[in-house]
Amino acid sequence: MIERHESVVVTTFVRVLVPLAQLFGLYVLVHGHESPGGGFQAGVILGASYILVALALGREALEERVNERACVALAAGGVLLYVATGAVGFAGTAFLDYAALPGPGSPVRARWLGILLIEIGVALAVAATLVLIFCRLAARDAET
Amino acid sequence: MSESLLAALLALLVVPALLAIHAGDLLLATLTLGGYGFAMALTWAALGAVDVAFTEAVVGAGATTVLMLAALLRTTRRRSPLPGRLRWAALLVVGTVGLALGAVTAALPPWGDPDTPAAVHVSPRYLTSAVAETATPNVVTAVLADYRSYDTLIETVVIVTAGLGCWLLLGPRSR
């Protein structure tokens, strides 16, 4: 069982750090076109921020914030978003060619949008998967 | 990138690896493996592979360490000694693979050589047309998410499937 940390320094620091880490994760996600990073790294950072909550504030604090069933749905939803974005390509040339995405107008901007959409899918899938595995690993000794 | 910096980073890789192997306490071994991941990330960064360094830092040094620590909470911190016969078998396997890898290293093209097959096949096409075709200056992202999107899609499916497998094996919450 992972308990709430006794030190007020640790718990306060984590309360400040977690939103910043999540903001940085979102930055890494949406800025992947221009700088190092992308969906995978962003997903791990977002997932790790929730793990940090559990490590410092205890498992109950994590359970208040995330729901395991929602995590399963998010993980599957991320993959579905990826596949759906790719499937729009059937309207154009081929699966996973994002040039046919409606909205941006030009094929180049459509590909840019397609990359963003699939990165969001990857980030959701990775973050949810990481939190799921950690929840299960951390839970068992509390129940037995 | 200076050769001496790279040599220092590679030396930095060996230390936590040896520590992790010889530590009797698995908690110590896990933490030194985290240090190994961090040294690996620095090495990738020094080689110019910033995206790989980023992934190594968050996964190798961060997420894997935390997941292994959580796994340790549920097992034991003590390492069970390997039986004598297995030790010799392990030495034989590791020695053979090590010698084989060392032997083929000489046949690898020099690092950064622009005339290798990897650098002359499709890479120039990506490097010259990624911005014009996808408006994405970070070519690594363009390759991963657009040109090689099948790989990334299947990777994501593998991660989610493996994660759901762990989740089911470790037991659903309501029983």
Tab-separated table of C-alpha atoms in Angstrom:
chain	number	residue	atom	x	y	z
A	1	MET	CA	0.000	0.000	0.000
A	2	ILE	CA	1.334	3.387	-0.927
A	3	GLU	CA	0.586	5.822	1.902
A	4	ARG	CA	0.473	9.572	1.917
A	5	HIS	CA	3.968	10.927	2.525
A	6	GLU	CA	4.426	12.338	6.043
A	7	SER	CA	6.510	15.363	5.100
A	8	VAL	CA	4.524	18.499	4.362
A	9	VAL	CA	7.427	19.659	2.169
A	10	VAL	CA	6.977	16.658	-0.130
A	11	THR	CA	3.178	16.859	-0.344
A	12	THR	CA	3.167	20.627	-0.955
A	13	PHE	CA	5.914	20.373	-3.555
A	14	VAL	CA	4.044	17.643	-5.400
A	15	ARG	CA	0.810	19.656	-5.325
A	16	VAL	CA	2.685	22.472	-7.072
A	17	LEU	CA	4.698	20.239	-9.378
A	18	VAL	CA	1.900	18.049	-10.744
A	19	PRO	CA	-0.034	20.795	-12.608
A	20	LEU	CA	3.246	22.143	-13.984
A	21	ALA	CA	4.260	18.667	-15.166
A	22	GLN	CA	0.867	18.235	-16.837
A	23	LEU	CA	1.167	21.634	-18.502
A	24	PHE	CA	4.617	20.642	-19.762
A	25	GLY	CA	3.183	17.346	-21.021
A	26	LEU	CA	0.536	19.223	-23.010
A	27	TYR	CA	3.235	21.535	-24.395
A	28	VAL	CA	5.329	18.546	-25.478
A	29	LEU	CA	2.214	17.097	-27.130
A	30	VAL	CA	1.137	20.123	-29.163
A	31	HIS	CA	4.665	21.344	-29.892
A	32	GLY	CA	5.895	18.017	-31.296
A	33	HIS	CA	5.809	19.427	-34.815
A	34	GLU	CA	8.468	22.017	-34.036
A	35	SER	CA	10.551	20.604	-31.183
A	36	PRO	CA	11.615	17.239	-29.772
A	37	GLY	CA	8.745	15.316	-28.271
A	38	GLY	CA	5.326	14.204	-29.396
A	39	GLY	CA	2.515	11.973	-28.329
A	40	PHE	CA	4.556	9.207	-26.743
A	41	GLN	CA	6.707	11.434	-24.550
A	42	ALA	CA	3.721	13.597	-23.641
A	43	GLY	CA	1.729	10.490	-22.689
A	44	VAL	CA	4.463	9.249	-20.378
A	45	ILE	CA	4.776	12.679	-18.714
A	46	LEU	CA	1.002	12.916	-18.194
A	47	GLY	CA	0.850	9.355	-16.863
A	48	ALA	CA	3.855	9.956	-14.602
A	49	SER	CA	2.208	13.036	-13.115
A	50	TYR	CA	-0.610	10.833	-11.797
A	51	ILE	CA	1.897	8.273	-10.500
A	52	LEU	CA	3.584	11.131	-8.643
A	53	VAL	CA	0.245	11.954	-7.031
A	54	ALA	CA	-0.028	8.358	-5.780
A	55	LEU	CA	3.573	8.248	-4.534
A	56	ALA	CA	3.367	11.487	-2.559
A	57	LEU	CA	-0.295	11.846	-1.589
A	58	GLY	CA	-1.202	8.175	-1.310
A	59	ARG	CA	-3.344	5.834	-3.349
A	60	GLU	CA	-6.627	7.357	-2.237
A	61	ALA	CA	-5.570	10.695	-3.759
A	62	LEU	CA	-4.960	8.909	-7.068
A	63	GLU	CA	-8.303	7.114	-6.891
A	64	GLU	CA	-10.054	10.443	-6.339
A	65	ARG	CA	-8.564	11.703	-9.602
A	66	VAL	CA	-8.638	8.713	-11.935
A	67	ASN	CA	-10.936	5.798	-12.491
A	68	GLU	CA	-9.559	2.523	-13.803
A	69	ARG	CA	-12.513	1.907	-16.115
A	70	ALA	CA	-12.106	5.395	-17.533
A	71	CYS	CA	-8.425	4.603	-18.106
A	72	VAL	CA	-9.320	1.468	-20.070
A	73	ALA	CA	-11.753	3.526	-22.147
A	74	LEU	CA	-9.139	6.255	-22.699
A	75	ALA	CA	-6.468	3.757	-23.751
A	76	ALA	CA	-8.826	2.172	-26.283
A	77	GLY	CA	-10.134	5.608	-27.283
A	78	GLY	CA	-6.612	6.788	-28.086
A	79	VAL	CA	-6.075	3.896	-30.462
A	80	LEU	CA	-9.541	4.474	-31.958
A	81	LEU	CA	-8.749	8.163	-32.543
A	82	TYR	CA	-5.574	7.101	-34.362
A	83	VAL	CA	-7.413	4.546	-36.518
A	84	ALA	CA	-10.287	6.966	-37.232
A	85	THR	CA	-7.851	9.691	-38.322
A	86	GLY	CA	-6.130	7.188	-40.568
A	87	ALA	CA	-9.436	5.893	-41.943
A	88	VAL	CA	-10.321	9.359	-43.254
A	89	GLY	CA	-7.511	8.668	-45.720
A	90	PHE	CA	-9.770	6.138	-47.460
A	91	ALA	CA	-11.699	9.147	-48.806
A	92	GLY	CA	-8.469	10.316	-50.446
A	93	THR	CA	-5.583	8.117	-51.461
A	94	ALA	CA	-4.834	5.562	-48.767
A	95	PHE	CA	-5.187	4.572	-45.096
A	96	LEU	CA	-3.133	6.924	-42.850
A	97	ASP	CA	-2.673	9.553	-45.569
A	98	TYR	CA	-4.115	12.545	-43.724
A	99	ALA	CA	-4.316	14.796	-46.804
A	100	ALA	CA	-8.074	14.111	-47.100
A	101	LEU	CA	-8.902	15.450	-43.615
A	102	PRO	CA	-11.619	18.093	-43.943
A	103	GLY	CA	-11.103	21.576	-42.562
A	104	PRO	CA	-7.651	22.991	-43.157
A	105	GLY	CA	-8.087	23.289	-46.934
A	106	SER	CA	-4.660	22.431	-48.277
A	107	PRO	CA	-3.297	18.849	-48.118
A	108	VAL	CA	-0.180	20.102	-46.326
A	109	ARG	CA	-2.144	21.701	-43.482
A	110	ALA	CA	-4.378	18.587	-43.395
A	111	ARG	CA	-1.297	16.400	-42.832
A	112	TRP	CA	-0.176	18.775	-40.075
A	113	LEU	CA	-3.599	18.384	-38.435
A	114	GLY	CA	-3.511	14.609	-38.959
A	115	ILE	CA	-0.160	14.378	-37.166
A	116	LEU	CA	-1.576	16.377	-34.243
A	117	LEU	CA	-4.668	14.147	-34.028
A	118	ILE	CA	-2.735	10.883	-34.016
A	119	GLU	CA	-0.255	12.308	-31.473
A	120	ILE	CA	-3.209	13.091	-29.193
A	121	GLY	CA	-4.370	9.487	-29.667
A	122	VAL	CA	-0.928	8.115	-28.814
A	123	ALA	CA	-0.640	10.376	-25.750
A	124	LEU	CA	-4.062	9.255	-24.428
A	125	ALA	CA	-3.242	5.588	-24.987
A	126	VAL	CA	0.208	5.761	-23.378
A	127	ALA	CA	-0.851	7.877	-20.378
A	128	ALA	CA	-3.875	5.698	-19.627
A	129	THR	CA	-1.872	2.482	-20.006
A	130	LEU	CA	0.861	3.697	-17.658
A	131	VAL	CA	-1.657	4.727	-14.979
A	132	LEU	CA	-3.524	1.398	-15.377
A	133	ILE	CA	-0.421	-0.729	-14.837
A	134	PHE	CA	0.651	1.371	-11.863
A	135	CYS	CA	-2.826	1.256	-10.267
A	136	ARG	CA	-2.844	-2.531	-10.427
A	137	LEU	CA	0.728	-2.921	-9.178
A	138	ALA	CA	0.130	-0.544	-6.284
A	139	ALA	CA	-3.253	-1.935	-5.308
A	140	ARG	CA	-2.735	-5.586	-4.555
A	141	ASP	CA	-1.106	-5.546	-1.133
A	142	ALA	CA	-3.890	-3.289	0.098
A	143	GLU	CA	-6.514	-5.903	-0.705
A	144	THR	CA	-4.825	-9.071	0.518
B	1	MET	CA	30.514	16.428	-30.425
B	2	SER	CA	33.905	15.565	-28.987
B	3	GLU	CA	35.119	11.992	-28.857
B	4	SER	CA	36.235	12.378	-25.239
B	5	LEU	CA	32.745	13.456	-24.092
B	6	LEU	CA	31.233	10.413	-25.788
B	7	ALA	CA	33.862	8.153	-24.213
B	8	ALA	CA	33.077	9.615	-20.788
B	9	LEU	CA	29.338	9.061	-21.308
B	10	LEU	CA	29.898	5.458	-22.390
B	11	ALA	CA	32.029	4.907	-19.277
B	12	LEU	CA	29.203	6.426	-17.242
B	13	LEU	CA	26.899	3.775	-18.775
B	14	VAL	CA	29.039	0.872	-17.601
B	15	VAL	CA	29.146	1.916	-13.925
B	16	PRO	CA	25.393	1.715	-13.126
B	17	ALA	CA	25.077	-1.409	-15.283
B	18	LEU	CA	27.749	-3.206	-13.215
B	19	LEU	CA	26.282	-1.859	-9.973
B	20	ALA	CA	22.821	-3.125	-10.941
B	21	ILE	CA	24.191	-6.587	-11.685
B	22	HIS	CA	26.157	-6.874	-8.450
B	23	ALA	CA	23.738	-5.222	-6.044
B	24	GLY	CA	22.279	-7.790	-3.645
B	25	ASP	CA	19.441	-5.395	-2.825
B	26	LEU	CA	16.969	-5.220	-5.715
B	27	LEU	CA	15.836	-1.736	-4.650
B	28	LEU	CA	19.395	-0.511	-5.171
B	29	ALA	CA	19.601	-2.401	-8.476
B	30	THR	CA	16.376	-0.773	-9.715
B	31	LEU	CA	17.535	2.711	-8.799
B	32	THR	CA	20.929	2.213	-10.470
B	33	LEU	CA	19.087	1.024	-13.588
B	34	GLY	CA	17.291	4.365	-13.507
B	35	GLY	CA	20.721	6.005	-13.467
B	36	TYR	CA	21.680	3.811	-16.415
B	37	GLY	CA	18.641	5.094	-18.320
B	38	PHE	CA	19.641	8.675	-17.565
B	39	ALA	CA	23.224	8.095	-18.783
B	40	MET	CA	21.756	6.477	-21.907
B	41	ALA	CA	19.573	9.553	-22.478
B	42	LEU	CA	22.630	11.816	-22.174
B	43	THR	CA	24.453	9.628	-24.688
B	44	TRP	CA	21.595	9.883	-27.204
B	45	ALA	CA	21.504	13.647	-26.720
B	46	ALA	CA	25.269	13.855	-27.264
B	47	LEU	CA	24.845	11.869	-30.489
B	48	GLY	CA	22.221	14.368	-31.690
B	49	ALA	CA	19.205	12.042	-31.353
B	50	VAL	CA	17.207	14.427	-29.153
B	51	ASP	CA	13.816	12.752	-29.619
B	52	VAL	CA	15.263	9.364	-28.651
B	53	ALA	CA	17.024	10.981	-25.676
B	54	PHE	CA	13.705	12.468	-24.548
B	55	THR	CA	11.974	9.083	-24.771
B	56	GLU	CA	14.829	7.350	-22.964
B	57	ALA	CA	14.758	9.954	-20.189
B	58	VAL	CA	11.002	9.692	-19.555
B	59	VAL	CA	10.677	5.929	-20.096
B	60	GLY	CA	14.083	4.405	-19.300
B	61	ALA	CA	14.965	6.623	-16.365
B	62	GLY	CA	11.451	7.482	-15.196
B	63	ALA	CA	8.484	5.247	-15.927
B	64	THR	CA	10.314	1.895	-15.968
B	65	THR	CA	12.000	2.640	-12.650
B	66	VAL	CA	8.704	3.562	-11.002
B	67	LEU	CA	6.914	0.487	-12.377
B	68	MET	CA	9.755	-1.768	-11.217
B	69	LEU	CA	9.685	-0.140	-7.768
B	70	ALA	CA	5.945	-0.765	-7.581
B	71	ALA	CA	6.592	-4.383	-8.580
B	72	LEU	CA	9.241	-4.668	-5.842
B	73	LEU	CA	6.666	-3.534	-3.263
B	74	ARG	CA	4.707	-6.663	-4.104
B	75	THR	CA	7.594	-9.132	-4.166
B	76	THR	CA	10.848	-8.978	-2.217
B	77	ARG	CA	13.934	-6.800	-2.158
B	78	ARG	CA	16.244	-9.801	-1.840
B	79	ARG	CA	17.830	-11.345	-4.893
B	80	SER	CA	17.649	-15.155	-5.026
B	81	PRO	CA	21.092	-16.537	-5.930
B	82	LEU	CA	21.476	-18.291	-9.268
B	83	PRO	CA	22.418	-22.014	-9.020
B	84	GLY	CA	26.040	-22.820	-9.950
B	85	ARG	CA	25.305	-24.672	-13.189
B	86	LEU	CA	23.096	-21.819	-14.453
B	87	ARG	CA	25.867	-19.316	-13.694
B	88	TRP	CA	28.211	-21.112	-16.098
B	89	ALA	CA	25.478	-21.366	-18.741
B	90	ALA	CA	24.764	-17.653	-18.354
B	91	LEU	CA	28.477	-16.828	-18.646
B	92	LEU	CA	28.680	-18.959	-21.810
B	93	VAL	CA	25.672	-17.270	-23.442
B	94	VAL	CA	26.752	-13.741	-22.480
B	95	GLY	CA	30.361	-14.423	-23.555
B	96	THR	CA	29.339	-15.844	-26.931
B	97	VAL	CA	26.904	-13.017	-27.700
B	98	GLY	CA	29.441	-10.433	-26.509
B	99	LEU	CA	32.204	-11.848	-28.709
B	100	ALA	CA	29.839	-12.039	-31.707
B	101	LEU	CA	28.729	-8.429	-31.221
B	102	GLY	CA	32.337	-7.314	-30.822
B	103	ALA	CA	33.308	-9.161	-34.006
B	104	VAL	CA	30.606	-7.529	-36.151
B	105	THR	CA	31.179	-4.035	-34.715
B	106	ALA	CA	34.170	-3.644	-37.044
B	107	ALA	CA	31.853	-4.162	-40.044
B	108	LEU	CA	29.521	-1.304	-39.053
B	109	PRO	CA	29.819	1.880	-41.116
B	110	PRO	CA	31.507	4.804	-39.350
B	111	TRP	CA	29.167	6.892	-37.207
B	112	GLY	CA	27.717	9.843	-39.153
B	113	ASP	CA	28.874	8.502	-42.539
B	114	PRO	CA	26.579	10.104	-45.191
B	115	ASP	CA	27.163	7.242	-47.674
B	116	THR	CA	25.625	4.399	-45.660
B	117	PRO	CA	22.486	2.672	-46.980
B	118	ALA	CA	20.493	4.131	-44.064
B	119	ALA	CA	21.503	7.652	-45.102
B	120	VAL	CA	21.083	7.377	-48.873
B	121	HIS	CA	17.880	5.328	-49.254
B	122	VAL	CA	14.758	7.244	-48.135
B	123	SER	CA	16.268	9.648	-45.587
B	124	PRO	CA	17.167	12.394	-48.124
B	125	ARG	CA	13.568	12.340	-49.397
B	126	TYR	CA	12.230	12.878	-45.857
B	127	LEU	CA	14.796	15.571	-45.055
B	128	THR	CA	14.166	17.581	-48.212
B	129	SER	CA	10.373	17.326	-48.459
B	130	ALA	CA	9.032	16.966	-44.898
B	131	VAL	CA	8.373	20.692	-44.443
B	132	ALA	CA	6.848	21.107	-47.907
B	133	GLU	CA	4.589	18.060	-47.532
B	134	THR	CA	3.585	18.123	-43.866
B	135	ALA	CA	4.469	21.644	-42.556
B	136	THR	CA	6.389	19.888	-39.776
B	137	PRO	CA	9.932	21.211	-39.178
B	138	ASN	CA	10.766	18.399	-36.730
B	139	VAL	CA	11.468	15.692	-39.322
B	140	VAL	CA	11.457	12.980	-36.635
B	141	THR	CA	7.807	13.761	-35.893
B	142	ALA	CA	6.977	13.880	-39.613
B	143	VAL	CA	8.576	10.468	-40.167
B	144	LEU	CA	7.043	8.830	-37.076
B	145	ALA	CA	3.554	10.262	-37.418
B	146	ASP	CA	3.144	10.550	-41.180
B	147	TYR	CA	5.623	8.750	-43.441
B	148	ARG	CA	5.954	5.770	-41.062
B	149	SER	CA	2.533	6.060	-39.494
B	150	TYR	CA	1.817	2.332	-39.783
B	151	ASP	CA	4.729	1.600	-37.424
B	152	THR	CA	3.524	4.126	-34.883
B	153	LEU	CA	-0.065	2.867	-35.081
B	154	ILE	CA	0.977	-0.727	-34.480
B	155	GLU	CA	3.377	0.351	-31.701
B	156	THR	CA	0.502	2.113	-29.969
B	157	VAL	CA	-1.671	-0.985	-30.316
B	158	VAL	CA	1.160	-3.085	-28.834
B	159	ILE	CA	1.518	-0.741	-25.834
B	160	VAL	CA	-2.210	-0.694	-25.125
B	161	THR	CA	-2.541	-4.468	-25.583
B	162	ALA	CA	0.437	-5.132	-23.284
B	163	GLY	CA	-0.946	-2.693	-20.712
B	164	LEU	CA	-4.415	-4.239	-20.780
B	165	GLY	CA	-2.757	-7.664	-20.491
B	166	CYS	CA	-0.921	-6.544	-17.339
B	167	TRP	CA	-4.109	-5.023	-15.982
B	168	LEU	CA	-6.075	-8.237	-16.492
B	169	LEU	CA	-3.272	-10.486	-15.178
B	170	LEU	CA	-2.886	-8.410	-12.012
B	171	GLY	CA	-6.602	-8.789	-11.403
B	172	PRO	CA	-9.516	-6.395	-11.947
B	173	ARG	CA	-10.509	-4.271	-8.983
B	174	SER	CA	-13.938	-5.694	-8.142
B	175	ARG	CA	-13.864	-9.355	-7.204
